[in-house]
JSON list of C-alpha atoms in Angstrom, two decimals:
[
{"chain": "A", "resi": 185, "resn": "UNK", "atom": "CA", "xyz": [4.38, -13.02, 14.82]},
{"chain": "A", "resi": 186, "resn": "UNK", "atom": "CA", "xyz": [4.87, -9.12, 15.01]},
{"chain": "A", "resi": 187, "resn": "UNK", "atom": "CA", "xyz": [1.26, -7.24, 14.21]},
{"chain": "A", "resi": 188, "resn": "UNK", "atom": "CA", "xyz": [1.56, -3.72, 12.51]},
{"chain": "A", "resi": 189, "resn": "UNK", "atom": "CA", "xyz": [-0.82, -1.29, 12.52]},
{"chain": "A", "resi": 190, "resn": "UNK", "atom": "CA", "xyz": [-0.05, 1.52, 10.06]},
{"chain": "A", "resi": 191, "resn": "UNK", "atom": "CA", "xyz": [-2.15, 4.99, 9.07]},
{"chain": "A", "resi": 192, "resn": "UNK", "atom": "CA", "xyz": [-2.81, 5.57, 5.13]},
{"chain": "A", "resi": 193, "resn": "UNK", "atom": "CA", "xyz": [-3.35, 9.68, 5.02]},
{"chain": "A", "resi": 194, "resn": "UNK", "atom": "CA", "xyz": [-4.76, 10.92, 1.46]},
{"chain": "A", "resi": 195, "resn": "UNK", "atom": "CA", "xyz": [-5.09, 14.10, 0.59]},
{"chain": "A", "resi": 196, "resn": "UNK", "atom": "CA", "xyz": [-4.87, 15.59, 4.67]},
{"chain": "A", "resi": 197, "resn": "UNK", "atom": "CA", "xyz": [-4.00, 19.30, 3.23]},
{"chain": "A", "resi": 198, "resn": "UNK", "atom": "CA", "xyz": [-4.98, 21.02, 6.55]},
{"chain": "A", "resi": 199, "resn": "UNK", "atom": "CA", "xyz": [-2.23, 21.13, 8.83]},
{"chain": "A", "resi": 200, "resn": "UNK", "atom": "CA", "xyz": [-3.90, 21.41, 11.92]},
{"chain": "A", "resi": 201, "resn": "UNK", "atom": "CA", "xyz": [-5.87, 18.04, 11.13]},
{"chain": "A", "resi": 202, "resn": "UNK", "atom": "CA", "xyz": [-2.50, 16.06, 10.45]},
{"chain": "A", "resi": 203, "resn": "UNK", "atom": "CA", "xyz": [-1.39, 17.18, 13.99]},
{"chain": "A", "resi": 204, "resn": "UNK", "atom": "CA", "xyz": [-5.17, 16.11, 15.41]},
{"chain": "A", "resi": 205, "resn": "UNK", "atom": "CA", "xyz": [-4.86, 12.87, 13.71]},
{"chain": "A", "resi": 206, "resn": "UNK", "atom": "CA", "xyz": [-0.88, 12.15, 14.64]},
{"chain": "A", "resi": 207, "resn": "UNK", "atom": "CA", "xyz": [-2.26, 12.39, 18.22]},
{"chain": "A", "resi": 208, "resn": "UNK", "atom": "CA", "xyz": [-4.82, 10.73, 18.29]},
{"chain": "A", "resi": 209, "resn": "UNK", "atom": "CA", "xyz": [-2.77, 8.07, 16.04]},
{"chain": "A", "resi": 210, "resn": "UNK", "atom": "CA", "xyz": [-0.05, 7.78, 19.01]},
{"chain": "A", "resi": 211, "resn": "UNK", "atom": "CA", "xyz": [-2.86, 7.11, 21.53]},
{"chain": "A", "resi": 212, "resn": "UNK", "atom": "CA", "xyz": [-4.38, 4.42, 20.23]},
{"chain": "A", "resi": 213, "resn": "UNK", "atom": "CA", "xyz": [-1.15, 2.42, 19.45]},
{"chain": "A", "resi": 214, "resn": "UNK", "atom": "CA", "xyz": [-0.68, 3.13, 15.23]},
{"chain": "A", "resi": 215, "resn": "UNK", "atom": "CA", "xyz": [3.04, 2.30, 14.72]},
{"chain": "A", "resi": 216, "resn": "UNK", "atom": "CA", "xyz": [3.49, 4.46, 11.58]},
{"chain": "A", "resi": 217, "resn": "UNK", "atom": "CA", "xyz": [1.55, 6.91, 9.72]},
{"chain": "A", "resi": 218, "resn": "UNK", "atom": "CA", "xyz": [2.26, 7.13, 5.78]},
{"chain": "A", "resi": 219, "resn": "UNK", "atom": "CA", "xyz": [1.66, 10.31, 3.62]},
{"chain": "A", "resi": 220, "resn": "UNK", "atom": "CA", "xyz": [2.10, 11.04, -0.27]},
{"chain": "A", "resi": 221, "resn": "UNK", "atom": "CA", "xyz": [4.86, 13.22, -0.83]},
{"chain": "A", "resi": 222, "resn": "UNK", "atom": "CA", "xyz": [1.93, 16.08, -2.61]},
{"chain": "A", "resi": 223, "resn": "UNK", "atom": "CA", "xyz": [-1.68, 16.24, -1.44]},
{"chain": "A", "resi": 224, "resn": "UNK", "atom": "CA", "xyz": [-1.07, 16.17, 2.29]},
{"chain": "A", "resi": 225, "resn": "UNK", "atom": "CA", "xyz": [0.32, 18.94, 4.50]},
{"chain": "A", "resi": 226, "resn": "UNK", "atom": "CA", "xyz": [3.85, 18.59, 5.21]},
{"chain": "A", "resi": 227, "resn": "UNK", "atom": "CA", "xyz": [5.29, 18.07, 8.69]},
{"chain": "A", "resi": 228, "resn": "UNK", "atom": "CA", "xyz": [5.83, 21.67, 10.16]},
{"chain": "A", "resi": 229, "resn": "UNK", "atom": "CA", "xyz": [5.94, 23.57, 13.27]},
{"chain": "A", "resi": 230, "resn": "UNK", "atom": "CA", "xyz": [2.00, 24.40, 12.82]},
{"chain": "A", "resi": 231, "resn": "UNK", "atom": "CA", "xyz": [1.95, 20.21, 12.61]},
{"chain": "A", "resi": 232, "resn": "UNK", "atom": "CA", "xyz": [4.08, 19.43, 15.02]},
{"chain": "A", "resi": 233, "resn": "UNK", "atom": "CA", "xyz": [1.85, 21.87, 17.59]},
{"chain": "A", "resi": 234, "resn": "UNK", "atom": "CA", "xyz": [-1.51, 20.55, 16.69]},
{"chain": "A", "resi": 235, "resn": "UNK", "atom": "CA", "xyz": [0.29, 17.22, 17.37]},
{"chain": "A", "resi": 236, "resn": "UNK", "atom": "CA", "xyz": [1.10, 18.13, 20.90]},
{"chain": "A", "resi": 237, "resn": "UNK", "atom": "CA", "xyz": [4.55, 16.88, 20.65]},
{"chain": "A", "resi": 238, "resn": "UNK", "atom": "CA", "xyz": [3.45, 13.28, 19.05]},
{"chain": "A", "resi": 239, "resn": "UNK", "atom": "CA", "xyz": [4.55, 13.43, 15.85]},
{"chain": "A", "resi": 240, "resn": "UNK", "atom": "CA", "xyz": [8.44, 12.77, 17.60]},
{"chain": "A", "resi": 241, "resn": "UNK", "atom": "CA", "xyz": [7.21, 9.82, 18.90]},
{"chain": "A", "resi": 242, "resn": "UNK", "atom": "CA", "xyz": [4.97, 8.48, 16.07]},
{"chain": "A", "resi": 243, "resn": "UNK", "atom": "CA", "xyz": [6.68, 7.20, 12.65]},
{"chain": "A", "resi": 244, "resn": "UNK", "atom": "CA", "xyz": [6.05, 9.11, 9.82]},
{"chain": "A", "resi": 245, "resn": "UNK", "atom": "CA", "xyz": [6.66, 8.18, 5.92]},
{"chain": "A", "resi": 246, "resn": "UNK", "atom": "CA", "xyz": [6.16, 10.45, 3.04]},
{"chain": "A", "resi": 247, "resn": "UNK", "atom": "CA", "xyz": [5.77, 8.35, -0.02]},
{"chain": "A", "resi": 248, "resn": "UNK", "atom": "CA", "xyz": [5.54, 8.88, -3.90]},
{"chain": "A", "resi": 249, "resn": "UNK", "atom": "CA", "xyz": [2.92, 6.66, -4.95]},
{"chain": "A", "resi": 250, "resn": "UNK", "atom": "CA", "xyz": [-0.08, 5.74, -2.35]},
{"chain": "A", "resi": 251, "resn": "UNK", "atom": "CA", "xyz": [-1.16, 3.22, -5.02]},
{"chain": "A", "resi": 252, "resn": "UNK", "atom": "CA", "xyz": [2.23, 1.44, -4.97]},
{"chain": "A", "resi": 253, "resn": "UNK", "atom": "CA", "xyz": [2.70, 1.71, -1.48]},
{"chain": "A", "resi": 254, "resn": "UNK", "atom": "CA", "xyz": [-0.66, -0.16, -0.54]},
{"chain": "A", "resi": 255, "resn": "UNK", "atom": "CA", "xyz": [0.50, -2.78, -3.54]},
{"chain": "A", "resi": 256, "resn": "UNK", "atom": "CA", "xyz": [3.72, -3.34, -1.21]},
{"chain": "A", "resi": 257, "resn": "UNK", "atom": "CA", "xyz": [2.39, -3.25, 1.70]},
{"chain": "A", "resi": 258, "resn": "UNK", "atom": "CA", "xyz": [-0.70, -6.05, 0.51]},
{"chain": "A", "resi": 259, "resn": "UNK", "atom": "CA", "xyz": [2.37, -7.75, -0.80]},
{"chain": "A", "resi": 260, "resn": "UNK", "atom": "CA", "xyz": [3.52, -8.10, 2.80]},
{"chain": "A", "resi": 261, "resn": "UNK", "atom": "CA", "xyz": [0.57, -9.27, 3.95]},
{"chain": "A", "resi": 262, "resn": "UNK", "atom": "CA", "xyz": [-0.88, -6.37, 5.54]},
{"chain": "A", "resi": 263, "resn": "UNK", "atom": "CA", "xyz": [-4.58, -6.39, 5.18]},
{"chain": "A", "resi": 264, "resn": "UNK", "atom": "CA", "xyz": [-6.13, -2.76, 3.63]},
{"chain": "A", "resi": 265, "resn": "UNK", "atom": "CA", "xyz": [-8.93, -1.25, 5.35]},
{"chain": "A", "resi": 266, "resn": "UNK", "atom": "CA", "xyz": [-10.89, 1.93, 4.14]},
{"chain": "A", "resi": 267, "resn": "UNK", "atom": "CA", "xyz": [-12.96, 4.64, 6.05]},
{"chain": "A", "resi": 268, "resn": "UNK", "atom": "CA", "xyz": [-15.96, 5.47, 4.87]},
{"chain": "A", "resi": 269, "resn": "UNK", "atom": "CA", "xyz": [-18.61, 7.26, 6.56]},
{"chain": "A", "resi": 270, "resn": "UNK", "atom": "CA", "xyz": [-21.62, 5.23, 4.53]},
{"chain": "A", "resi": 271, "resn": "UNK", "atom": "CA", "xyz": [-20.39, 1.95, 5.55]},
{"chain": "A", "resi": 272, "resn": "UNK", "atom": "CA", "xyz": [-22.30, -1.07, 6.46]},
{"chain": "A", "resi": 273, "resn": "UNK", "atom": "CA", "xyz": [-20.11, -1.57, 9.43]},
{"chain": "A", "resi": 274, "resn": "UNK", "atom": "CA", "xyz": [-18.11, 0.48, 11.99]},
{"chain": "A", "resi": 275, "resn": "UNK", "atom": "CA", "xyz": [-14.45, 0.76, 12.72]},
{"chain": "A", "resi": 276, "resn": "UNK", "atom": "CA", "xyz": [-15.32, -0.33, 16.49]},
{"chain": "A", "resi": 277, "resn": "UNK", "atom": "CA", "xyz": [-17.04, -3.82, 15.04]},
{"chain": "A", "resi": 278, "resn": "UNK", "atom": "CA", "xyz": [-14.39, -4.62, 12.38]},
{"chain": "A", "resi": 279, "resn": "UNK", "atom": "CA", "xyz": [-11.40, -7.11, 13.29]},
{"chain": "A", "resi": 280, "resn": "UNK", "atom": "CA", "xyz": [-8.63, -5.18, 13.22]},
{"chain": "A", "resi": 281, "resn": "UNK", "atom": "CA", "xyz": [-5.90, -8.00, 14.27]},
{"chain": "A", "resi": 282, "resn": "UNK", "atom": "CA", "xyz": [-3.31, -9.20, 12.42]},
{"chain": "A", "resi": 283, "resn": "UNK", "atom": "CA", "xyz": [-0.92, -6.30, 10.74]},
{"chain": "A", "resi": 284, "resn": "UNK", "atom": "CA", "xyz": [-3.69, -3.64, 9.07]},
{"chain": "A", "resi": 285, "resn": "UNK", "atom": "CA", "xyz": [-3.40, -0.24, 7.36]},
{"chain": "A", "resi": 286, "resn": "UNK", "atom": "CA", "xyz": [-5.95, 1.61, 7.74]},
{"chain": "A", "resi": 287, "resn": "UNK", "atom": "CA", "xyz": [-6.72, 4.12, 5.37]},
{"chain": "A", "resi": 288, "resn": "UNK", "atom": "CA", "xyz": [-8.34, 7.86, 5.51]},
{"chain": "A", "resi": 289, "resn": "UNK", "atom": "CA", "xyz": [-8.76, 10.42, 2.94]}
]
């Protein structure tokens, strides 16, 4: 069975932190990172510097509707996971096998 591990962006408006975060995305093995078409900086040359050359190696999807999209992608059995810095638990202690989007912002 093929695992996925995807990258949920909302509302990233600073360009230097999408590069940061395509990066560090492409180092730790996320196979695609998804952003809403408005509220999220848009794939430049500033973004593609910050990035240090990852975001050519890293998918990235620019959708209409994050709402829909996580709807799909729940729909194809890919288990939704939130950030949040008051959480009970850490991203280092959660099981994060199986296909998972993870999502920030």
């Amino acid at each position: 069975m093929l695992h996925t591990l995807l990258l949920l962006l909302d509302n990233v408006l600073d360009p230097q932190n999408l590069g940061a975060i395509i990066r560090t995305a492409l180092g730790v093995g996320i196979g695609g990172i998804i952003i809403p078409k408005n509220r999220s900086a848009m794939p430049t040359p500033a973004v593609s510097k910050a990035s240090a050359g990852a975001i050519e190696h890293v998918g990235l999807i620019r959708v209409t509707n994050m709402v829909d999209t996580i709807k799909i992608l729940k729909q194809q059995g890919i288990w939704i996971v939130g950030l949040d810095r008051g959480a009970d638990k850490t991203v280092y202690s959660s099981d994060l096998t199986g296909s998972v989007a993870i999502v920030i912002g």
